[in-house]
Coordinates of C-alpha atoms and ligand atoms in Angstrom, one line a residue:
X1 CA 171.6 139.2 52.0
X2 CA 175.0 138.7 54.4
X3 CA 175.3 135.8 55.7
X4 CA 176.7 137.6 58.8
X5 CA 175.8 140.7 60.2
X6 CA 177.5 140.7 63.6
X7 CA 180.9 139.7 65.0
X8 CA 181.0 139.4 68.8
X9 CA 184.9 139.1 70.1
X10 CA 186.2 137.8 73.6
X11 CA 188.7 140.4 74.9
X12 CA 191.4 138.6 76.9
X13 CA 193.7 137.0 74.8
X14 CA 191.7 137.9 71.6
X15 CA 191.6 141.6 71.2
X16 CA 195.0 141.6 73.6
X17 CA 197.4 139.1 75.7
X18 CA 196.3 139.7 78.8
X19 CA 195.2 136.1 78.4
X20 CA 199.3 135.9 79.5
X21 CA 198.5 137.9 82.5
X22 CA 196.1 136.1 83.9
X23 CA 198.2 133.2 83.6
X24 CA 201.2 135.1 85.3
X25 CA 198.6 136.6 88.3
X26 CA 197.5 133.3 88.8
X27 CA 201.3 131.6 88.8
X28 CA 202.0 134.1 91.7
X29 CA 199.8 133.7 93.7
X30 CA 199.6 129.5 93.3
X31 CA 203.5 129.7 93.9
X32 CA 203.2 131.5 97.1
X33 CA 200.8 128.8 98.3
X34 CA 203.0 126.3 97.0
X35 CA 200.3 124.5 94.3
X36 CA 201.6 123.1 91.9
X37 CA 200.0 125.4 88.7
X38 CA 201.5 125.4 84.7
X39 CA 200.5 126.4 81.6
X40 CA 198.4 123.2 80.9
X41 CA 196.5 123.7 83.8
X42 CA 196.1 127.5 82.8
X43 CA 194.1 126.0 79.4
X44 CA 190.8 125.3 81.9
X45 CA 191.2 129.1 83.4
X46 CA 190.7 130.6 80.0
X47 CA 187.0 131.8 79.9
X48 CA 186.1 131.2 83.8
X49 CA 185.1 133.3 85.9
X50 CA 187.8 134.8 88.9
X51 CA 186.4 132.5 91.6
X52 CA 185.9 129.6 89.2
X53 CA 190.0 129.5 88.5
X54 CA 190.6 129.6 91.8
X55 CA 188.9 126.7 92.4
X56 CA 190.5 125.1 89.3
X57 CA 193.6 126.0 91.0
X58 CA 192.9 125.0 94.4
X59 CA 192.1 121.0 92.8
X60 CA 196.1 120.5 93.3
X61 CA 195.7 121.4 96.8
X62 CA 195.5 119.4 100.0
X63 CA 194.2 121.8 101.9
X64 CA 190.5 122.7 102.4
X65 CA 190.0 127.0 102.2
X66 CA 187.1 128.3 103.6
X67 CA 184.9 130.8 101.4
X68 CA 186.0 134.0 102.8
X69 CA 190.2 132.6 102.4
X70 CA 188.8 131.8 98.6
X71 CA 187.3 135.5 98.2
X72 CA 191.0 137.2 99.9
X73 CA 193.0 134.8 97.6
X74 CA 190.9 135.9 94.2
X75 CA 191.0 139.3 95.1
X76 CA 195.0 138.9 96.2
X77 CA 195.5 137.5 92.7
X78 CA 193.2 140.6 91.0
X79 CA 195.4 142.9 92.7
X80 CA 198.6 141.6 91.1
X81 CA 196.3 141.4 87.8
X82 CA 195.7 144.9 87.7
X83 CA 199.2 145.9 88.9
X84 CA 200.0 144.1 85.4
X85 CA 197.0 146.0 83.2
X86 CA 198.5 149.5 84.4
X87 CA 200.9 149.7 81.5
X88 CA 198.8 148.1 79.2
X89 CA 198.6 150.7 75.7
X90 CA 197.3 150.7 71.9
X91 CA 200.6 148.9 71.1
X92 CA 199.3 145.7 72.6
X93 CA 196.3 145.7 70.8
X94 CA 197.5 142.1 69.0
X95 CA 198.4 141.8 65.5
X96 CA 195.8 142.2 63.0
X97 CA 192.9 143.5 65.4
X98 CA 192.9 147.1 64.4
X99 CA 192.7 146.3 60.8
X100 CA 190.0 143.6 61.1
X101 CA 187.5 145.9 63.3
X102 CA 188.1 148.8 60.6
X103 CA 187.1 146.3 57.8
X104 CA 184.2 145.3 60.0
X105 CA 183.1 148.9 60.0
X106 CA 183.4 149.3 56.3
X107 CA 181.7 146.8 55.7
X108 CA 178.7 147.9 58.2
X109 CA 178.9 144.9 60.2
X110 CA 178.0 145.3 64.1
X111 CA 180.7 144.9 66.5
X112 CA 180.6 143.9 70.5
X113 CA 183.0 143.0 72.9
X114 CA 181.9 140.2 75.5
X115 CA 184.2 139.4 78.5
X116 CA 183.2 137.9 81.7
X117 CA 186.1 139.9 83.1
X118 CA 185.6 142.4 85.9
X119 CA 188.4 145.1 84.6
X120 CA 187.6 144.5 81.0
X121 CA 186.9 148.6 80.9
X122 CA 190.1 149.4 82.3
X123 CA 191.6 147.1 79.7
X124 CA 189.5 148.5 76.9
X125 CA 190.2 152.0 77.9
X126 CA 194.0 151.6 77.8
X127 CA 193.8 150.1 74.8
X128 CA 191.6 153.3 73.4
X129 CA 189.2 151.4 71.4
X130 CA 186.1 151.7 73.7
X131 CA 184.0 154.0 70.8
X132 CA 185.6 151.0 68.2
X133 CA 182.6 148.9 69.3
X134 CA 178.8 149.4 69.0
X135 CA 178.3 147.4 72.2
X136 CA 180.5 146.1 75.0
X137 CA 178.9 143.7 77.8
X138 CA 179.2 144.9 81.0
X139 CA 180.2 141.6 83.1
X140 CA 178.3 142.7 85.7
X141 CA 175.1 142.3 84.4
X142 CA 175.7 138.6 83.3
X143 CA 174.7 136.0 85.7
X144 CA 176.1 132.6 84.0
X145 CA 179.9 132.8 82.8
X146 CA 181.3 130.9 79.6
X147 CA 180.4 128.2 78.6
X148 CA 176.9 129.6 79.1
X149 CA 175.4 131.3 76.0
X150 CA 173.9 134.4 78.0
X151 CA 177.0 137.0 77.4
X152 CA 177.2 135.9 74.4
X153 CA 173.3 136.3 73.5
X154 CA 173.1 139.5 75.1
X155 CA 175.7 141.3 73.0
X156 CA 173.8 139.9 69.9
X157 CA 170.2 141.4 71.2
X158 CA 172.5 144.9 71.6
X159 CA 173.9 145.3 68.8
X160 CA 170.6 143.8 67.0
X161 CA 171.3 141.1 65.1
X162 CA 170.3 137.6 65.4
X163 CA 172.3 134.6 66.8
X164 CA 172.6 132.8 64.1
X165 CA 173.6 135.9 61.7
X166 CA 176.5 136.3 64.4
X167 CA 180.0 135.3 64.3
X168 CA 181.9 134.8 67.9
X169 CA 185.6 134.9 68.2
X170 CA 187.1 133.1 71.6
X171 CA 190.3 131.8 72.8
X172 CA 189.5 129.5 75.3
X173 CA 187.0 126.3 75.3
X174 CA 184.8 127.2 77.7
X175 CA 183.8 130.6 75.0
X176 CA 183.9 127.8 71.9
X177 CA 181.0 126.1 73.8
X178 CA 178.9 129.6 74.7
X179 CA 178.9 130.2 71.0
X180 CA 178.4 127.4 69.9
X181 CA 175.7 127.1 72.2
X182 CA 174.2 130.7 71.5
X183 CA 173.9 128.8 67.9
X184 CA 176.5 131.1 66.5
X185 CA 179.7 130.5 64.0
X186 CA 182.5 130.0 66.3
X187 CA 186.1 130.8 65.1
X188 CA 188.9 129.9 67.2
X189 CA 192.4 131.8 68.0
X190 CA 195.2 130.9 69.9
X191 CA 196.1 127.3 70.7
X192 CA 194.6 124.9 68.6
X193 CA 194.1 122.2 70.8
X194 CA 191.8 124.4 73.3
X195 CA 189.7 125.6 70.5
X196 CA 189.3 122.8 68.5
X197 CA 185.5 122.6 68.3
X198 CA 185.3 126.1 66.7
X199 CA 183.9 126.2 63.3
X200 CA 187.3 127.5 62.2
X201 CA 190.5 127.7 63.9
X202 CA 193.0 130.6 63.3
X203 CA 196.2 131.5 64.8
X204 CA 195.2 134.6 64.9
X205 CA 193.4 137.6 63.4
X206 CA 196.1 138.4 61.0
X207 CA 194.3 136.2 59.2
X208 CA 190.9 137.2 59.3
X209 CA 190.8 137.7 55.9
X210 CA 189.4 133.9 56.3
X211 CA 186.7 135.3 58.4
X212 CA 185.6 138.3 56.4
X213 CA 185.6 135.2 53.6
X214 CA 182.6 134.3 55.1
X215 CA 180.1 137.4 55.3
Ligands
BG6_1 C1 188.3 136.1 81.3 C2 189.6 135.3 81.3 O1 188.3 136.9 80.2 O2 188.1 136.8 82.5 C3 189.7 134.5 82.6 O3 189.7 134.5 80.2 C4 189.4 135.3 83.8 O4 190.9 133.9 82.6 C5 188.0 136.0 83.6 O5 189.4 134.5 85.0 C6 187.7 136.9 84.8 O6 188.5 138.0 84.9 P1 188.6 139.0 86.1 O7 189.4 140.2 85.6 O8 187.2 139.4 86.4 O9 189.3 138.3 87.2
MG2 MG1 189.7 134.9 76.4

């Protein structure tokens, strides 16, 4: 029998760089209110939910924000976010995707999607591979983020397979822990350092021959 039967993949900075946007939304918006923000501080965002980075953000800030300034300053960032998604296409699908879900299929191994992002359908929709997946979680219907196993567990029971006969595929820490947690095999892309506890840590999926090793 496999040893795997499902592979459950992140979507931001997995599947595609919008990881990068994010980061550049985000960079705006902390400029403008003249917080200090950088890449290393952009490692802790990875995962989180909207308001969570914001409060991440806000840490470098003297000034106290009340709740309904937090909700206008998310939603101001968002809107430069999805100025940025417009142009997204199937060329930034990133290298080695494509082939690795088609190998997946072959193979008969379940596939699912599972972002805590709010306008992970309009990203996965520009991208054309929403019928590539048998399930994609809808964020709204989550109510703990990463590092919480519940997104993570729900696209398992989905697509039918159990945790432990899963494989999850994050970029940021807070998504190592949710899988890990979920008791899944983790494997980590991206930078090293932020996904050190996977199980195994790629650079990315052109080589996921290393995970298809495995099932
Ligand atoms: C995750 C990103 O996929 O989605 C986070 O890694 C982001 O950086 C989160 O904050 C929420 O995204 P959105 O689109 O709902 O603001
Ligand atoms: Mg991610």
């Amino acid at each position: 029998m496999a040893k795997y039967n499902g592979v459950i993949f992140d979507l931001d900075g997995v599947i595609t760089d919008t990881a990068r946007y994010h980061y550049l939304a985000w960079k705006k918006l902390a400029d403008e209110l003249g917080i200090y923000f950088d890449e290393a501080i952009n490692e802790r965002l990875k995962g989180v939910s909207r308001i969570e980075s914001l409060e991440i953000i806000l840490e470098k800030s003297d000034k106290k924000y009340s709740d309904e300034e937090k909700k206008y300053l998310a939603n101001k960032k968002n809107e430069y976010y999805k100025e940025m998604i417009k142009n997204i296409t199937p060329n930034d699908l990133l290298v080695g995707v494509e082939a690795f879900i088609q190998e997946l299929k072959m193979r008969n191994i379940k596939t699912a999607i599972a972002s805590v992002s709010k306008n992970a359908f309009t990203v996965i929709d520009n991208l054309g591979i929403r019928d590539k997946f048998d399930y994609i979680v809808d964020a709204n219907e989550i109510k703990n983020g990463k590092p919480d196993p519940e997104i993570f567990l729900n696209a398992a029971k989905n697509i039918g397979v159990p945790p432990e006969k899963c494989i999850g595929i994050e970029d940021s820490g807070a998504g190592i822990t949710a899988i890990k947690r979920a008791g899944m095999f983790a494997v980590g892309v991206g930078n090293p350092e932020t996904v050190k506890e996977a199980d195994l840590v790629l650079k990315d999926l052109s080589n996921a021959d290393e995970i298809l090793k495995l099932l």
